PDB file of C-alpha atoms in Angstrom:
ATOM      1  CA  MET A  12     -11.774 -77.682   0.892  1.00 63.00           C
ATOM      2  CA  GLU A  13     -13.892 -76.261   3.158  1.00 68.00           C
ATOM      3  CA  ASN A  14     -11.527 -74.326   5.258  1.00 70.00           C
ATOM      4  CA  LYS A  15     -10.056 -72.950   1.905  1.00 73.00           C
ATOM      5  CA  LYS A  16     -13.519 -71.657   0.989  1.00 71.00           C
ATOM      6  CA  ASN A  17     -14.023 -70.416   4.370  1.00 69.00           C
ATOM      7  CA  LEU A  18     -10.821 -68.404   4.415  1.00 68.00           C
ATOM      8  CA  PHE A  19     -11.316 -67.073   0.836  1.00 72.00           C
ATOM      9  CA  LEU A  20     -14.938 -65.726   1.854  1.00 69.00           C
ATOM     10  CA  VAL A  21     -13.247 -64.389   5.519  1.00 66.00           C
ATOM     11  CA  VAL A  22     -10.876 -62.597   3.324  1.00 66.00           C
ATOM     12  CA  SER A  23     -13.431 -61.245   0.882  1.00 68.00           C
ATOM     13  CA  SER A  24     -15.631 -59.974   3.285  1.00 69.00           C
ATOM     14  CA  LEU A  25     -12.967 -58.165   5.206  1.00 66.00           C
ATOM     15  CA  PHE A  26     -11.454 -56.474   1.559  1.00 70.00           C
ATOM     16  CA  VAL A  27     -15.518 -55.301   1.308  1.00 64.00           C
ATOM     17  CA  VAL A  28     -15.580 -53.999   4.384  1.00 63.00           C
ATOM     18  CA  ALA A  29     -12.115 -52.394   3.796  1.00 68.00           C
ATOM     19  CA  LEU A  30     -13.386 -50.876   0.789  1.00 61.00           C
ATOM     20  CA  VAL A  31     -16.853 -49.587   2.007  1.00 62.00           C
ATOM     21  CA  ALA A  32     -15.195 -47.861   5.045  1.00 64.00           C
ATOM     22  CA  GLY A  33     -12.482 -46.232   2.395  1.00 64.00           C
ATOM     23  CA  LEU A  34     -15.473 -45.006   0.300  1.00 60.00           C
ATOM     24  CA  VAL A  35     -17.249 -43.532   2.988  1.00 59.00           C
ATOM     25  CA  VAL A  36     -13.995 -41.577   4.724  1.00 61.00           C
ATOM     26  CA  TYR A  37     -13.229 -40.628   0.441  1.00 65.00           C
ATOM     27  CA  GLN A  38     -16.598 -38.867   0.492  1.00 66.00           C
ATOM     28  CA  LYS A  39     -16.762 -37.287   4.567  1.00 66.00           C
ATOM     29  CA  ASN A  40     -13.235 -35.749   3.279  1.00 62.00           C
ATOM     30  CA  GLY A  41     -15.010 -33.813  -0.135  1.00 59.00           C
ATOM     31  CA  GLY A  42     -14.216 -36.553  -2.311  1.00 55.00           C
ATOM     32  CA  GLY A  43     -10.249 -36.707  -2.806  1.00 51.00           C
ATOM     33  CA  ASN A  44      -8.503 -34.766   0.007  1.00 48.00           C
ATOM     34  CA  ILE A  45      -8.325 -37.980   2.285  1.00 46.00           C
ATOM     35  CA  LEU A  46      -5.307 -36.269   4.483  1.00 47.00           C
ATOM     36  CA  ASN A  47      -6.317 -32.306   3.922  1.00 45.00           C
ATOM     37  CA  LEU A  48      -2.729 -31.455   4.059  1.00 46.00           C
ATOM     38  CA  SER A  49      -3.206 -28.011   2.693  1.00 46.00           C
ATOM     39  CA  PRO A  50      -6.218 -25.577   3.519  1.00 48.00           C
ATOM     40  CA  SER A  51      -9.329 -24.738   1.725  1.00 48.00           C
ATOM     41  CA  ILE A  52      -9.101 -21.043   0.001  1.00 51.00           C
ATOM     42  CA  SER A  53     -11.779 -19.819  -1.976  1.00 49.00           C
ATOM     43  CA  PRO A  54     -11.518 -16.944  -3.712  1.00 51.00           C
ATOM     44  CA  THR A  55     -13.150 -13.871  -2.482  1.00 50.00           C
ATOM     45  CA  THR A  56     -13.712  -9.899  -4.123  1.00 49.00           C
ATOM     46  CA  SER A  57     -13.096  -6.638  -2.386  1.00 46.00           C
ATOM     47  CA  SER A  58     -13.463  -3.537  -4.127  1.00 49.00           C
ATOM     48  CA  LEU A  59     -10.771  -1.616  -5.363  1.00 48.00           C
ATOM     49  CA  PRO A  60     -10.124   2.144  -4.663  1.00 47.00           C
ATOM     50  CA  SER A  61     -10.772   4.454  -7.189  1.00 47.00           C
ATOM     51  CA  ILE A  62      -8.178   7.115  -8.241  1.00 47.00           C
ATOM     52  CA  SER A  63      -9.804  10.161  -9.105  1.00 45.00           C
ATOM     53  CA  SER A  64      -9.166  12.420 -12.401  1.00 48.00           C
ATOM     54  CA  ASN A  65      -8.739  15.791 -11.047  1.00 51.00           C
ATOM     55  CA  VAL A  66      -5.290  14.631  -8.423  1.00 46.00           C
ATOM     56  CA  THR A  67      -1.765  16.530 -10.268  1.00 48.00           C
ATOM     57  CA  PRO A  68       0.962  14.608  -9.796  1.00 46.00           C
ATOM     58  CA  LYS A  69       3.508  17.189  -7.418  1.00 48.00           C
ATOM     59  CA  ILE A  70       6.874  17.409  -9.420  1.00 47.00           C
ATOM     60  CA  SER A  71       9.570  19.537  -7.830  1.00 45.00           C
ATOM     61  CA  ALA A  72      12.554  20.855  -9.969  1.00 45.00           C
ATOM     62  CA  SER A  73      15.477  20.077  -7.311  1.00 46.00           C
ATOM     63  CA  PRO A  74      15.996  16.361  -6.314  1.00 45.00           C
ATOM     64  CA  SER A  75      14.694  15.510  -3.064  1.00 42.00           C
ATOM     65  CA  LEU A  76      17.228  13.632  -0.622  1.00 45.00           C
ATOM     66  CA  SER A  77      17.250  10.106  -0.265  1.00 41.00           C
ATOM     67  CA  PRO A  78      15.441   8.448   2.512  1.00 45.00           C
ATOM     68  CA  ILE A  79      18.841   6.427   3.639  1.00 48.00           C
ATOM     69  CA  SER A  80      20.455   9.521   4.033  1.00 46.00           C
ATOM     70  CA  ASN A  81      18.034  12.521   4.066  1.00 53.00           C
ATOM     71  CA  THR A  82      21.082  14.977   4.320  1.00 76.00           C
ATOM     72  CA  VAL A  83      24.468  15.876   2.422  1.00 90.00           C
ATOM     73  CA  PRO A  84      27.479  13.973   3.778  1.00 93.00           C
ATOM     74  CA  LYS A  85      30.294  16.429   4.954  1.00 95.00           C
ATOM     75  CA  CYS A  86      34.089  15.575   5.210  1.00 96.00           C
ATOM     76  CA  GLN A  87      37.109  17.551   6.215  1.00 97.00           C
ATOM     77  CA  LEU A  88      40.712  16.260   5.557  1.00 97.00           C
ATOM     78  CA  SER A  89      43.356  17.587   7.948  1.00 96.00           C
ATOM     79  CA  GLY A  90      47.264  17.082   9.139  1.00 96.00           C
ATOM     80  CA  GLU A  91      50.451  15.494   7.010  1.00 97.00           C
ATOM     81  CA  ILE A  92      51.795  12.206   6.927  1.00 97.00           C
ATOM     82  CA  ILE A  93      55.029  11.166   6.730  1.00 96.00           C
ATOM     83  CA  TYR A  94      56.584   8.092   4.769  1.00 95.00           C
ATOM     84  CA  ASP A  95      60.074   7.672   5.542  1.00 92.00           C
ATOM     85  CA  GLY A  96      60.725   5.090   2.921  1.00 88.00           C
ATOM     86  CA  GLU A  97      59.735   2.359   5.728  1.00 89.00           C
ATOM     87  CA  VAL A  98      56.779   3.429   7.865  1.00 92.00           C
ATOM     88  CA  PHE A  99      53.912   6.251   7.357  1.00 92.00           C
ATOM     89  CA  THR A 100      53.807   8.471  10.391  1.00 94.00           C
ATOM     90  CA  HIS A 101      50.557  10.699  11.212  1.00 94.00           C
ATOM     91  CA  VAL A 102      51.610  14.329  12.120  1.00 92.00           C
ATOM     92  CA  GLN A 103      49.459  17.541  12.849  1.00 89.00           C
ATOM     93  CA  ASN A 104      45.936  15.300  13.714  1.00 89.00           C
ATOM     94  CA  GLN A 105      45.875  13.755  10.472  1.00 94.00           C
ATOM     95  CA  GLU A 106      42.170  12.420   9.677  1.00 93.00           C
ATOM     96  CA  PHE A 107      39.795  11.844   7.884  1.00 95.00           C
ATOM     97  CA  HIS A 108      36.430  13.588  10.025  1.00 95.00           C
ATOM     98  CA  TYR A 109      32.953  13.181   8.432  1.00 94.00           C
ATOM     99  CA  GLN A 110      29.415  13.813   9.586  1.00 94.00           C
ATOM    100  CA  GLU A 111      26.259  13.069   8.164  1.00 90.00           C
ATOM    101  CA  VAL A 112      26.909   9.937   6.569  1.00 87.00           C
ATOM    102  CA  TYR A 113      24.439   7.338   6.633  1.00 81.00           C
ATOM    103  CA  ASP A 114      24.467   5.151   3.423  1.00 85.00           C
ATOM    104  CA  PRO A 115      26.843   2.269   3.243  1.00 86.00           C
ATOM    105  CA  HIS A 116      27.027   2.631  -0.376  1.00 86.00           C
ATOM    106  CA  ASP A 117      28.690   6.036  -0.473  1.00 91.00           C
ATOM    107  CA  ILE A 118      31.862   6.182  -2.346  1.00 94.00           C
ATOM    108  CA  ILE A 119      35.043   8.303  -1.185  1.00 96.00           C
ATOM    109  CA  ASN A 120      36.827   9.534  -4.132  1.00 96.00           C
ATOM    110  CA  TRP A 121      40.192  10.515  -3.576  1.00 96.00           C
ATOM    111  CA  GLU A 122      42.349  13.297  -5.683  1.00 96.00           C
ATOM    112  CA  ILE A 123      46.172  13.266  -5.564  1.00 95.00           C
ATOM    113  CA  SER A 124      48.312  16.146  -6.790  1.00 95.00           C
ATOM    114  CA  PRO A 125      50.652  16.213  -8.309  1.00 94.00           C
ATOM    115  CA  SER A 126      48.795  13.645 -10.399  1.00 91.00           C
ATOM    116  CA  GLY A 127      49.997  10.746 -12.313  1.00 86.00           C
ATOM    117  CA  GLU A 128      50.968   8.656  -9.660  1.00 85.00           C
ATOM    118  CA  ASP A 129      49.657   4.738  -9.095  1.00 83.00           C
ATOM    119  CA  PHE A 130      48.616   5.230  -5.364  1.00 86.00           C
ATOM    120  CA  ARG A 131      46.002   3.808  -3.400  1.00 92.00           C
ATOM    121  CA  ILE A 132      44.380   5.586  -0.536  1.00 94.00           C
ATOM    122  CA  GLY A 133      41.343   4.976   2.217  1.00 93.00           C
ATOM    123  CA  PRO A 134      39.064   4.746   3.343  1.00 94.00           C
ATOM    124  CA  ASN A 135      37.868   4.925   0.208  1.00 91.00           C
ATOM    125  CA  ARG A 136      33.715   3.035   1.189  1.00 89.00           C
ATOM    126  CA  VAL A 137      31.711   4.243   4.118  1.00 86.00           C
ATOM    127  CA  SER A 138      30.430   0.935   4.531  1.00 86.00           C
ATOM    128  CA  GLY A 139      33.832   0.397   6.536  1.00 84.00           C
ATOM    129  CA  LEU A 140      33.215   3.430   8.959  1.00 86.00           C
ATOM    130  CA  THR A 141      30.965   3.643  11.689  1.00 83.00           C
ATOM    131  CA  PRO A 142      27.742   5.103  10.450  1.00 79.00           C
ATOM    132  CA  GLN A 143      26.699   8.861  10.757  1.00 85.00           C
ATOM    133  CA  GLN A 144      30.069  10.637  12.144  1.00 90.00           C
ATOM    134  CA  GLY A 145      33.496   9.811  12.947  1.00 92.00           C
ATOM    135  CA  SER A 146      37.113   9.733  11.848  1.00 93.00           C
ATOM    136  CA  ASP A 147      39.718   7.656  10.585  1.00 93.00           C
ATOM    137  CA  TYR A 148      43.213   7.304   9.507  1.00 93.00           C
ATOM    138  CA  LEU A 149      44.391   7.445   6.058  1.00 94.00           C
ATOM    139  CA  THR A 150      45.916   4.370   4.696  1.00 93.00           C
ATOM    140  CA  ILE A 151      48.093   4.560   1.363  1.00 94.00           C
ATOM    141  CA  SER A 152      49.481   2.229  -0.762  1.00 92.00           C
ATOM    142  CA  PHE A 153      52.357   2.745  -3.117  1.00 89.00           C
ATOM    143  CA  ASN A 154      51.587  -0.005  -5.096  1.00 84.00           C
ATOM    144  CA  GLU A 155      55.181  -1.295  -4.985  1.00 78.00           C
ATOM    145  CA  LEU A 156      56.365   1.975  -6.876  1.00 83.00           C
ATOM    146  CA  MET A 157      58.189   4.496  -5.288  1.00 85.00           C
ATOM    147  CA  PRO A 158      56.398   8.005  -5.517  1.00 90.00           C
ATOM    148  CA  LYS A 159      58.559  10.741  -7.980  1.00 91.00           C
ATOM    149  CA  TYR A 160      57.871  13.571  -5.739  1.00 94.00           C
ATOM    150  CA  GLU A 161      58.368  14.577  -2.353  1.00 95.00           C
ATOM    151  CA  ARG A 162      55.178  16.251  -1.378  1.00 97.00           C
ATOM    152  CA  TYR A 163      51.911  15.594  -2.407  1.00 96.00           C
ATOM    153  CA  SER A 164      48.341  17.144  -1.457  1.00 97.00           C
ATOM    154  CA  LEU A 165      45.625  14.684  -0.855  1.00 97.00           C
ATOM    155  CA  LYS A 166      41.949  15.804  -0.987  1.00 97.00           C
ATOM    156  CA  ALA A 167      38.430  13.790  -1.105  1.00 98.00           C
ATOM    157  CA  SER A 168      35.015  13.907  -2.049  1.00 97.00           C
ATOM    158  CA  ILE A 169      32.393  11.477  -1.113  1.00 96.00           C
ATOM    159  CA  ASP A 170      29.532   9.798  -4.055  1.00 95.00           C
ATOM    160  CA  TYR A 171      25.858   9.945  -2.780  1.00 91.00           C
ATOM    161  CA  ILE A 172      22.643   9.092  -3.947  1.00 88.00           C
ATOM    162  CA  ILE A 173      19.593  11.399  -4.332  1.00 86.00           C
ATOM    163  CA  SER A 174      15.998  10.220  -5.103  1.00 81.00           C
ATOM    164  CA  THR A 175      14.664  12.595  -8.521  1.00 79.00           C
ATOM    165  CA  PRO A 176      11.402  12.554 -10.227  1.00 82.00           C
ATOM    166  CA  ASP A 177      13.120  10.397 -12.777  1.00 83.00           C
ATOM    167  CA  GLY A 178      14.273   8.310 -10.463  1.00 84.00           C
ATOM    168  CA  ALA A 179      18.162   8.240  -8.459  1.00 84.00           C
ATOM    169  CA  LYS A 180      21.058  10.434  -9.014  1.00 87.00           C
ATOM    170  CA  ILE A 181      24.567  10.389  -7.987  1.00 90.00           C
ATOM    171  CA  MET A 182      25.655  13.369  -6.758  1.00 92.00           C
ATOM    172  CA  ASN A 183      29.293  14.745  -5.052  1.00 96.00           C
ATOM    173  CA  GLU A 184      30.299  16.435  -1.959  1.00 96.00           C
ATOM    174  CA  LYS A 185      33.579  17.639  -1.830  1.00 98.00           C
ATOM    175  CA  CYS A 186      35.419  17.436   1.570  1.00 98.00           C
ATOM    176  CA  SER A 187      37.133  20.801   2.790  1.00 98.00           C
ATOM    177  CA  GLY A 188      40.612  21.139   3.812  1.00 98.00           C
ATOM    178  CA  LYS A 189      43.456  18.646   2.580  1.00 97.00           C
ATOM    179  CA  THR A 190      46.308  16.318   4.035  1.00 97.00           C
ATOM    180  CA  THR A 191      49.819  16.412   2.954  1.00 97.00           C
ATOM    181  CA  LEU A 192      52.141  13.049   2.494  1.00 97.00           C
ATOM    182  CA  THR A 193      55.727  14.057   2.756  1.00 96.00           C
ATOM    183  CA  ILE A 194      58.168  11.610   1.029  1.00 95.00           C
ATOM    184  CA  LYS A 195      61.819  11.655   3.180  1.00 91.00           C
TER     185      LYS A 195
END
């Protein structure tokens, strides 16, 4: 029985020592943040800049160009595309040329004359082109329909965004020249 009593005293003493040591560590670490995982942050005050009441905003009558492009995009069409019922052939230096194109969000719009056809013409997004300047062949899809006419005139324009005092505005710049599509 004496052994059980001694064992109880030893275990109780160890428990009290562990409890006291834990309390000391608890107090030493600020009362609760034993592991101190997050840094201590204390609020500080700083002086805020004051705004002068005699400052007048400057509003321009004309829109300023967006910082993305800073310039108006330019484009030119040339040459002829001949479709023989199976293959498109690009002749007479047929290409879509462009310069000053910086914003991948710009969109290329196509005008087909005579109208009324359901063609798809590309390129139609600037994001697929080499930035700034370059040229590309036109791609055409008839959407599984045969064209009604033997000759078409293809013209293009580019939609781009500018910044204005009121926000943003979509502008449109027409391409010079045209490409002729001939169906044989």
